[in-house]
Amino acid sequence: MNQVIDVINNRVSLRRYQDKEISKEHLEIILDSAIKAPTAGNQCLYSIIMIKDQKTKDVLSKSCDNQPFIAKAPLILIFAADQQKWFDYYKFKGVKEFSERENLSFEAPQESDLILACEDALIAAQNAVIAAESLGVGSCYIGDILENYEFHKELLNLDDWVFPVTMLCLGYYEEDAKRIHRKRFDKKFIVFEEKYRKLSDDELSEMFSENEKSFVENNKYNADNFAQAFYARKTGAEFSKEMARSVRVALKKWDGRKL
């Protein structure tokens, strides 16, 4: 193994942090590493919003599915898909007028532009995560920033073509921190050669066999098995419905309308 692989394999999602700020030197390394990430056409279709203010962290700990540990993170980084900067630049440089002159259609960002920008933002976020881990700074991804779109849009002063894709809580590991590595699915269920294929029922049973051991028969969801309980707790839960609603609202702005 080399050091990079060791860092990747040793990382866990960290939700308890030392009560100290991330050093300026480490913060610069983390941010520089994020921006060095691969990006579509070298466009850097994202923005990183740093949150250090305690009041804002307190708000986010409630708006992101009521998770108190968020408020205790020394630093929060929100990675947002961002096409706004490019389209503001286009406007500044007369691209609309140019398009009319050259018989081109000047259109607003559309769904594909959002997905491309999301890819950029998430790749940058993961670069930040690995760089941070190598410095002893732990992290935890928060997908719940996708929820409550209108509220977060106002809280973070987001323009229409800036969408918060993910949030990272960052802080130093406690000296006695215990790293609990959760087992992932075997790669034979993840990696396919040349083409995708559906898994058989037997393969699905094998894939989820470890998860199914955690199923409790007398559960609050009245579920008969792990799949039913997990759906009730995650996929079909209210926060998932709110997340879907928020994304639909945001997508209305990414419609490719003629500008």
mmCIF file of C-alpha atoms in Angstrom:
data_model
loop_
_atom_site.group_PDB
_atom_site.id
_atom_site.type_symbol
_atom_site.label_atom_id
_atom_site.label_comp_id
_atom_site.label_asym_id
_atom_site.label_seq_id
_atom_site.Cartn_x
_atom_site.Cartn_y
_atom_site.Cartn_z
ATOM 1 C CA MET A 1 0.000 0.000 0.000
ATOM 2 C CA ASN A 2 1.063 3.603 -0.520
ATOM 3 C CA GLN A 3 0.132 6.606 1.608
ATOM 4 C CA VAL A 4 -2.755 7.740 -0.608
ATOM 5 C CA ILE A 5 -4.408 4.310 -0.485
ATOM 6 C CA ASP A 6 -3.863 4.179 3.280
ATOM 7 C CA VAL A 7 -5.613 7.537 3.699
ATOM 8 C CA ILE A 8 -8.582 6.408 1.584
ATOM 9 C CA ASN A 9 -8.927 3.093 3.406
ATOM 10 C CA ASN A 10 -8.525 4.624 6.879
ATOM 11 C CA ARG A 11 -11.145 7.370 6.501
ATOM 12 C CA VAL A 12 -14.487 7.169 8.275
ATOM 13 C CA SER A 13 -17.373 9.630 8.493
ATOM 14 C CA LEU A 14 -16.539 11.774 11.508
ATOM 15 C CA ARG A 15 -19.269 13.312 13.655
ATOM 16 C CA ARG A 16 -17.281 14.226 16.762
ATOM 17 C CA TYR A 17 -14.500 16.799 16.558
ATOM 18 C CA GLN A 18 -11.837 18.424 18.653
ATOM 19 C CA ASP A 19 -12.946 21.806 19.933
ATOM 20 C CA LYS A 20 -10.465 23.813 17.885
ATOM 21 C CA GLU A 21 -10.410 25.640 14.598
ATOM 22 C CA ILE A 22 -8.810 24.156 11.527
ATOM 23 C CA SER A 23 -5.471 25.865 11.056
ATOM 24 C CA LYS A 24 -5.093 28.420 8.284
ATOM 25 C CA GLU A 25 -2.374 26.292 6.684
ATOM 26 C CA HIS A 26 -4.548 23.160 6.643
ATOM 27 C CA LEU A 27 -7.577 25.067 5.369
ATOM 28 C CA GLU A 28 -5.590 26.455 2.441
ATOM 29 C CA ILE A 29 -4.327 22.976 1.562
ATOM 30 C CA ILE A 30 -7.861 21.563 1.675
ATOM 31 C CA LEU A 31 -9.280 24.332 -0.517
ATOM 32 C CA ASP A 32 -6.380 24.246 -2.974
ATOM 33 C CA SER A 33 -6.746 20.474 -3.261
ATOM 34 C CA ALA A 34 -10.475 20.827 -3.964
ATOM 35 C CA ILE A 35 -9.850 23.309 -6.760
ATOM 36 C CA LYS A 36 -7.188 21.035 -8.303
ATOM 37 C CA ALA A 37 -9.906 18.432 -8.914
ATOM 38 C CA PRO A 38 -10.811 17.351 -12.450
ATOM 39 C CA THR A 39 -13.432 19.623 -14.007
ATOM 40 C CA ALA A 40 -15.442 19.622 -17.227
ATOM 41 C CA GLY A 41 -13.658 21.753 -19.806
ATOM 42 C CA ASN A 42 -11.617 23.413 -17.045
ATOM 43 C CA GLN A 43 -14.724 25.441 -16.191
ATOM 44 C CA CYS A 44 -14.808 24.809 -12.411
ATOM 45 C CA LEU A 45 -18.600 24.732 -12.439
ATOM 46 C CA TYR A 46 -18.964 25.043 -8.678
ATOM 47 C CA SER A 47 -18.570 27.368 -5.744
ATOM 48 C CA ILE A 48 -17.464 26.541 -2.209
ATOM 49 C CA ILE A 49 -19.186 28.362 0.634
ATOM 50 C CA MET A 50 -17.267 28.328 3.921
ATOM 51 C CA ILE A 51 -19.356 28.465 7.080
ATOM 52 C CA LYS A 52 -17.639 29.357 10.372
ATOM 53 C CA ASP A 53 -20.320 31.520 11.990
ATOM 54 C CA GLN A 54 -21.907 29.645 14.881
ATOM 55 C CA LYS A 55 -25.374 31.049 14.260
ATOM 56 C CA THR A 56 -25.366 29.762 10.703
ATOM 57 C CA LYS A 57 -24.089 26.354 11.824
ATOM 58 C CA ASP A 58 -26.872 26.207 14.398
ATOM 59 C CA VAL A 59 -29.430 26.944 11.683
ATOM 60 C CA LEU A 60 -27.984 24.316 9.334
ATOM 61 C CA SER A 61 -28.011 21.710 12.095
ATOM 62 C CA LYS A 62 -31.796 22.100 12.189
ATOM 63 C CA SER A 63 -32.573 22.681 8.511
ATOM 64 C CA CYS A 64 -30.470 19.669 7.467
ATOM 65 C CA ASP A 65 -32.699 17.061 9.083
ATOM 66 C CA ASN A 66 -32.054 18.033 12.710
ATOM 67 C CA GLN A 67 -28.515 16.743 13.225
ATOM 68 C CA PRO A 68 -26.979 18.474 16.293
ATOM 69 C CA PHE A 69 -23.396 17.444 15.502
ATOM 70 C CA ILE A 70 -23.427 19.809 12.502
ATOM 71 C CA ALA A 71 -23.459 22.777 14.888
ATOM 72 C CA LYS A 72 -20.336 21.465 16.612
ATOM 73 C CA ALA A 73 -18.232 21.138 13.468
ATOM 74 C CA PRO A 74 -15.444 23.762 13.454
ATOM 75 C CA LEU A 75 -15.918 24.270 9.715
ATOM 76 C CA ILE A 76 -18.612 23.609 7.145
ATOM 77 C CA LEU A 77 -17.984 23.647 3.406
ATOM 78 C CA ILE A 78 -20.970 23.730 1.072
ATOM 79 C CA PHE A 79 -20.229 22.677 -2.505
ATOM 80 C CA ALA A 80 -22.691 24.205 -4.952
ATOM 81 C CA ALA A 81 -23.140 23.491 -8.639
ATOM 82 C CA ASP A 82 -22.633 26.915 -10.207
ATOM 83 C CA GLN A 83 -23.411 27.995 -13.756
ATOM 84 C CA GLN A 84 -24.260 31.527 -12.599
ATOM 85 C CA LYS A 85 -20.699 32.839 -12.900
ATOM 86 C CA TRP A 86 -20.354 31.676 -16.494
ATOM 87 C CA PHE A 87 -23.690 33.133 -17.566
ATOM 88 C CA ASP A 88 -22.950 36.407 -15.805
ATOM 89 C CA TYR A 89 -19.676 36.428 -17.750
ATOM 90 C CA TYR A 90 -21.549 35.713 -20.989
ATOM 91 C CA LYS A 91 -23.850 38.653 -20.281
ATOM 92 C CA PHE A 92 -20.902 40.909 -19.407
ATOM 93 C CA LYS A 93 -19.140 40.020 -22.668
ATOM 94 C CA GLY A 94 -22.145 40.416 -24.973
ATOM 95 C CA VAL A 95 -22.712 36.757 -25.785
ATOM 96 C CA LYS A 96 -26.449 37.342 -26.285
ATOM 97 C CA GLU A 97 -25.801 40.033 -28.877
ATOM 98 C CA PHE A 98 -23.156 37.862 -30.507
ATOM 99 C CA SER A 99 -25.603 34.948 -30.670
ATOM 100 C CA GLU A 100 -28.244 37.095 -32.339
ATOM 101 C CA ARG A 101 -25.696 38.353 -34.849
ATOM 102 C CA GLU A 102 -24.451 34.858 -35.676
ATOM 103 C CA ASN A 103 -27.909 33.239 -35.653
ATOM 104 C CA LEU A 104 -27.170 31.169 -32.533
ATOM 105 C CA SER A 105 -29.709 30.383 -29.829
ATOM 106 C CA PHE A 106 -28.639 31.902 -26.493
ATOM 107 C CA GLU A 107 -30.272 29.690 -23.867
ATOM 108 C CA ALA A 108 -30.349 29.483 -20.081
ATOM 109 C CA PRO A 109 -28.636 26.563 -18.340
ATOM 110 C CA GLN A 110 -30.686 23.375 -18.563
ATOM 111 C CA GLU A 111 -30.894 20.040 -16.766
ATOM 112 C CA SER A 112 -27.756 18.645 -18.388
ATOM 113 C CA ASP A 113 -25.809 21.746 -17.335
ATOM 114 C CA LEU A 114 -26.913 21.205 -13.745
ATOM 115 C CA ILE A 115 -25.826 17.569 -13.770
ATOM 116 C CA LEU A 116 -22.456 18.490 -15.274
ATOM 117 C CA ALA A 117 -21.947 21.156 -12.605
ATOM 118 C CA CYS A 118 -22.981 18.654 -9.910
ATOM 119 C CA GLU A 119 -20.283 16.299 -11.166
ATOM 120 C CA ASP A 120 -17.687 19.072 -10.882
ATOM 121 C CA ALA A 121 -18.823 20.005 -7.377
ATOM 122 C CA LEU A 122 -18.797 16.446 -6.049
ATOM 123 C CA ILE A 123 -15.382 15.653 -7.507
ATOM 124 C CA ALA A 124 -14.005 18.790 -5.833
ATOM 125 C CA ALA A 125 -15.665 17.828 -2.556
ATOM 126 C CA GLN A 126 -14.050 14.402 -2.569
ATOM 127 C CA ASN A 127 -10.651 15.934 -3.255
ATOM 128 C CA ALA A 128 -11.220 18.113 -0.187
ATOM 129 C CA VAL A 129 -12.199 15.065 1.871
ATOM 130 C CA ILE A 130 -9.060 13.102 0.988
ATOM 131 C CA ALA A 131 -6.757 16.096 1.482
ATOM 132 C CA ALA A 132 -8.376 16.814 4.848
ATOM 133 C CA GLU A 133 -8.072 13.200 5.977
ATOM 134 C CA SER A 134 -4.362 13.198 5.160
ATOM 135 C CA LEU A 135 -3.969 16.160 7.547
ATOM 136 C CA GLY A 136 -5.868 14.571 10.423
ATOM 137 C CA VAL A 137 -9.033 16.530 9.613
ATOM 138 C CA GLY A 138 -12.101 14.308 9.565
ATOM 139 C CA SER A 139 -15.209 14.915 7.514
ATOM 140 C CA CYS A 140 -18.829 13.956 7.123
ATOM 141 C CA TYR A 141 -20.936 14.412 4.009
ATOM 142 C CA ILE A 142 -24.391 15.935 4.551
ATOM 143 C CA GLY A 143 -26.762 15.295 1.660
ATOM 144 C CA ASP A 144 -29.634 16.989 3.491
ATOM 145 C CA ILE A 145 -28.471 20.366 2.165
ATOM 146 C CA LEU A 146 -30.583 19.351 -0.862
ATOM 147 C CA GLU A 147 -33.692 19.779 1.267
ATOM 148 C CA ASN A 148 -35.531 23.015 2.062
ATOM 149 C CA TYR A 149 -34.373 24.599 -1.185
ATOM 150 C CA GLU A 150 -36.084 27.954 -0.761
ATOM 151 C CA PHE A 151 -34.822 28.332 2.813
ATOM 152 C CA HIS A 152 -31.209 27.442 1.975
ATOM 153 C CA LYS A 153 -31.331 29.618 -1.138
ATOM 154 C CA GLU A 154 -32.144 32.634 1.035
ATOM 155 C CA LEU A 155 -29.828 31.636 3.888
ATOM 156 C CA LEU A 156 -26.822 31.281 1.587
ATOM 157 C CA ASN A 157 -27.775 34.048 -0.859
ATOM 158 C CA LEU A 158 -27.809 31.634 -3.800
ATOM 159 C CA ASP A 159 -28.656 32.793 -7.310
ATOM 160 C CA ASP A 160 -31.019 30.806 -9.514
ATOM 161 C CA TRP A 161 -28.248 28.879 -11.255
ATOM 162 C CA VAL A 162 -26.387 27.957 -8.070
ATOM 163 C CA PHE A 163 -27.539 24.733 -6.427
ATOM 164 C CA PRO A 164 -26.159 23.295 -3.149
ATOM 165 C CA VAL A 165 -25.140 19.733 -3.994
ATOM 166 C CA THR A 166 -23.460 18.587 -0.802
ATOM 167 C CA MET A 167 -22.168 19.834 2.523
ATOM 168 C CA LEU A 168 -19.073 18.778 4.433
ATOM 169 C CA CYS A 169 -18.614 19.016 8.181
ATOM 170 C CA LEU A 170 -14.900 19.210 8.978
ATOM 171 C CA GLY A 171 -12.875 19.013 12.166
ATOM 172 C CA TYR A 172 -9.861 17.360 13.748
ATOM 173 C CA TYR A 173 -10.207 13.829 15.063
ATOM 174 C CA GLU A 174 -10.348 13.562 18.844
ATOM 175 C CA GLU A 175 -7.208 11.988 20.300
ATOM 176 C CA ASP A 176 -9.101 8.876 21.410
ATOM 177 C CA ALA A 177 -11.314 8.674 18.324
ATOM 178 C CA LYS A 178 -12.353 5.149 17.402
ATOM 179 C CA ARG A 179 -12.637 4.545 13.695
ATOM 180 C CA ILE A 180 -15.537 2.264 12.902
ATOM 181 C CA HIS A 181 -15.358 1.067 9.309
ATOM 182 C CA ARG A 182 -18.693 0.021 7.903
ATOM 183 C CA LYS A 183 -18.566 -2.890 5.505
ATOM 184 C CA ARG A 184 -19.364 -2.056 1.878
ATOM 185 C CA PHE A 185 -21.001 -4.338 -0.649
ATOM 186 C CA ASP A 186 -18.688 -6.829 -2.316
ATOM 187 C CA LYS A 187 -17.331 -5.435 -5.570
ATOM 188 C CA LYS A 188 -18.805 -8.327 -7.533
ATOM 189 C CA PHE A 189 -22.174 -6.629 -7.000
ATOM 190 C CA ILE A 190 -20.833 -3.214 -7.989
ATOM 191 C CA VAL A 191 -18.368 -3.747 -10.834
ATOM 192 C CA PHE A 192 -19.597 -5.120 -14.158
ATOM 193 C CA GLU A 193 -17.509 -5.837 -17.238
ATOM 194 C CA GLU A 194 -18.410 -4.037 -20.451
ATOM 195 C CA LYS A 195 -22.180 -3.793 -19.796
ATOM 196 C CA TYR A 196 -24.555 -3.360 -16.881
ATOM 197 C CA ARG A 197 -26.662 -6.323 -15.815
ATOM 198 C CA LYS A 198 -29.490 -6.802 -13.353
ATOM 199 C CA LEU A 199 -28.760 -8.953 -10.335
ATOM 200 C CA SER A 200 -30.715 -12.138 -9.786
ATOM 201 C CA ASP A 201 -32.824 -12.655 -6.657
ATOM 202 C CA ASP A 202 -30.153 -14.995 -5.294
ATOM 203 C CA GLU A 203 -27.465 -12.380 -5.897
ATOM 204 C CA LEU A 204 -29.570 -9.703 -4.220
ATOM 205 C CA SER A 205 -30.064 -11.956 -1.214
ATOM 206 C CA GLU A 206 -26.312 -12.492 -0.989
ATOM 207 C CA MET A 207 -25.579 -8.790 -1.525
ATOM 208 C CA PHE A 208 -27.825 -7.715 1.344
ATOM 209 C CA SER A 209 -27.158 -10.672 3.656
ATOM 210 C CA GLU A 210 -25.068 -8.614 6.115
ATOM 211 C CA ASN A 211 -27.608 -5.784 6.184
ATOM 212 C CA GLU A 212 -30.432 -8.208 6.847
ATOM 213 C CA LYS A 213 -28.731 -9.379 10.044
ATOM 214 C CA SER A 214 -29.503 -5.970 11.574
ATOM 215 C CA PHE A 215 -33.252 -6.320 11.017
ATOM 216 C CA VAL A 216 -35.353 -6.175 14.180
ATOM 217 C CA GLU A 217 -38.679 -7.957 13.920
ATOM 218 C CA ASN A 218 -40.548 -5.757 16.379
ATOM 219 C CA ASN A 219 -39.855 -2.428 14.667
ATOM 220 C CA LYS A 220 -41.713 0.882 14.619
ATOM 221 C CA TYR A 221 -42.323 0.634 10.869
ATOM 222 C CA ASN A 222 -44.308 -2.624 11.137
ATOM 223 C CA ALA A 223 -41.921 -3.988 8.488
ATOM 224 C CA ASP A 224 -41.553 -7.684 7.758
ATOM 225 C CA ASN A 225 -37.950 -7.526 6.554
ATOM 226 C CA PHE A 226 -34.891 -5.283 6.198
ATOM 227 C CA ALA A 227 -35.880 -3.931 2.772
ATOM 228 C CA GLN A 228 -39.276 -2.760 4.017
ATOM 229 C CA ALA A 229 -37.778 -1.166 7.135
ATOM 230 C CA PHE A 230 -35.043 0.587 5.170
ATOM 231 C CA TYR A 231 -37.529 1.951 2.651
ATOM 232 C CA ALA A 232 -39.691 3.332 5.459
ATOM 233 C CA ARG A 233 -36.671 4.854 7.235
ATOM 234 C CA LYS A 234 -34.875 6.289 4.182
ATOM 235 C CA THR A 235 -36.184 6.012 0.622
ATOM 236 C CA GLY A 236 -39.844 6.553 1.414
ATOM 237 C CA ALA A 237 -39.360 8.841 4.410
ATOM 238 C CA GLU A 238 -40.600 12.416 4.691
ATOM 239 C CA PHE A 239 -37.107 13.900 4.357
ATOM 240 C CA SER A 240 -36.684 12.062 1.048
ATOM 241 C CA LYS A 241 -39.977 13.476 -0.183
ATOM 242 C CA GLU A 242 -38.836 16.957 0.836
ATOM 243 C CA MET A 243 -35.542 16.427 -0.960
ATOM 244 C CA ALA A 244 -37.396 15.426 -4.127
ATOM 245 C CA ARG A 245 -39.678 18.454 -3.852
ATOM 246 C CA SER A 246 -36.724 20.802 -3.410
ATOM 247 C CA VAL A 247 -34.890 19.412 -6.425
ATOM 248 C CA ARG A 248 -38.023 19.767 -8.565
ATOM 249 C CA VAL A 249 -38.363 23.399 -7.513
ATOM 250 C CA ALA A 250 -34.718 24.127 -8.289
ATOM 251 C CA LEU A 251 -34.961 22.411 -11.685
ATOM 252 C CA LYS A 252 -37.606 24.907 -12.794
ATOM 253 C CA LYS A 253 -34.803 27.474 -13.122
ATOM 254 C CA TRP A 254 -32.609 25.147 -15.189
ATOM 255 C CA ASP A 255 -34.982 25.015 -18.138
ATOM 256 C CA GLY A 256 -32.908 26.040 -21.149
ATOM 257 C CA ARG A 257 -35.275 28.918 -21.953
ATOM 258 C CA LYS A 258 -34.129 31.384 -24.592
ATOM 259 C CA LEU A 259 -32.475 34.375 -22.971
#
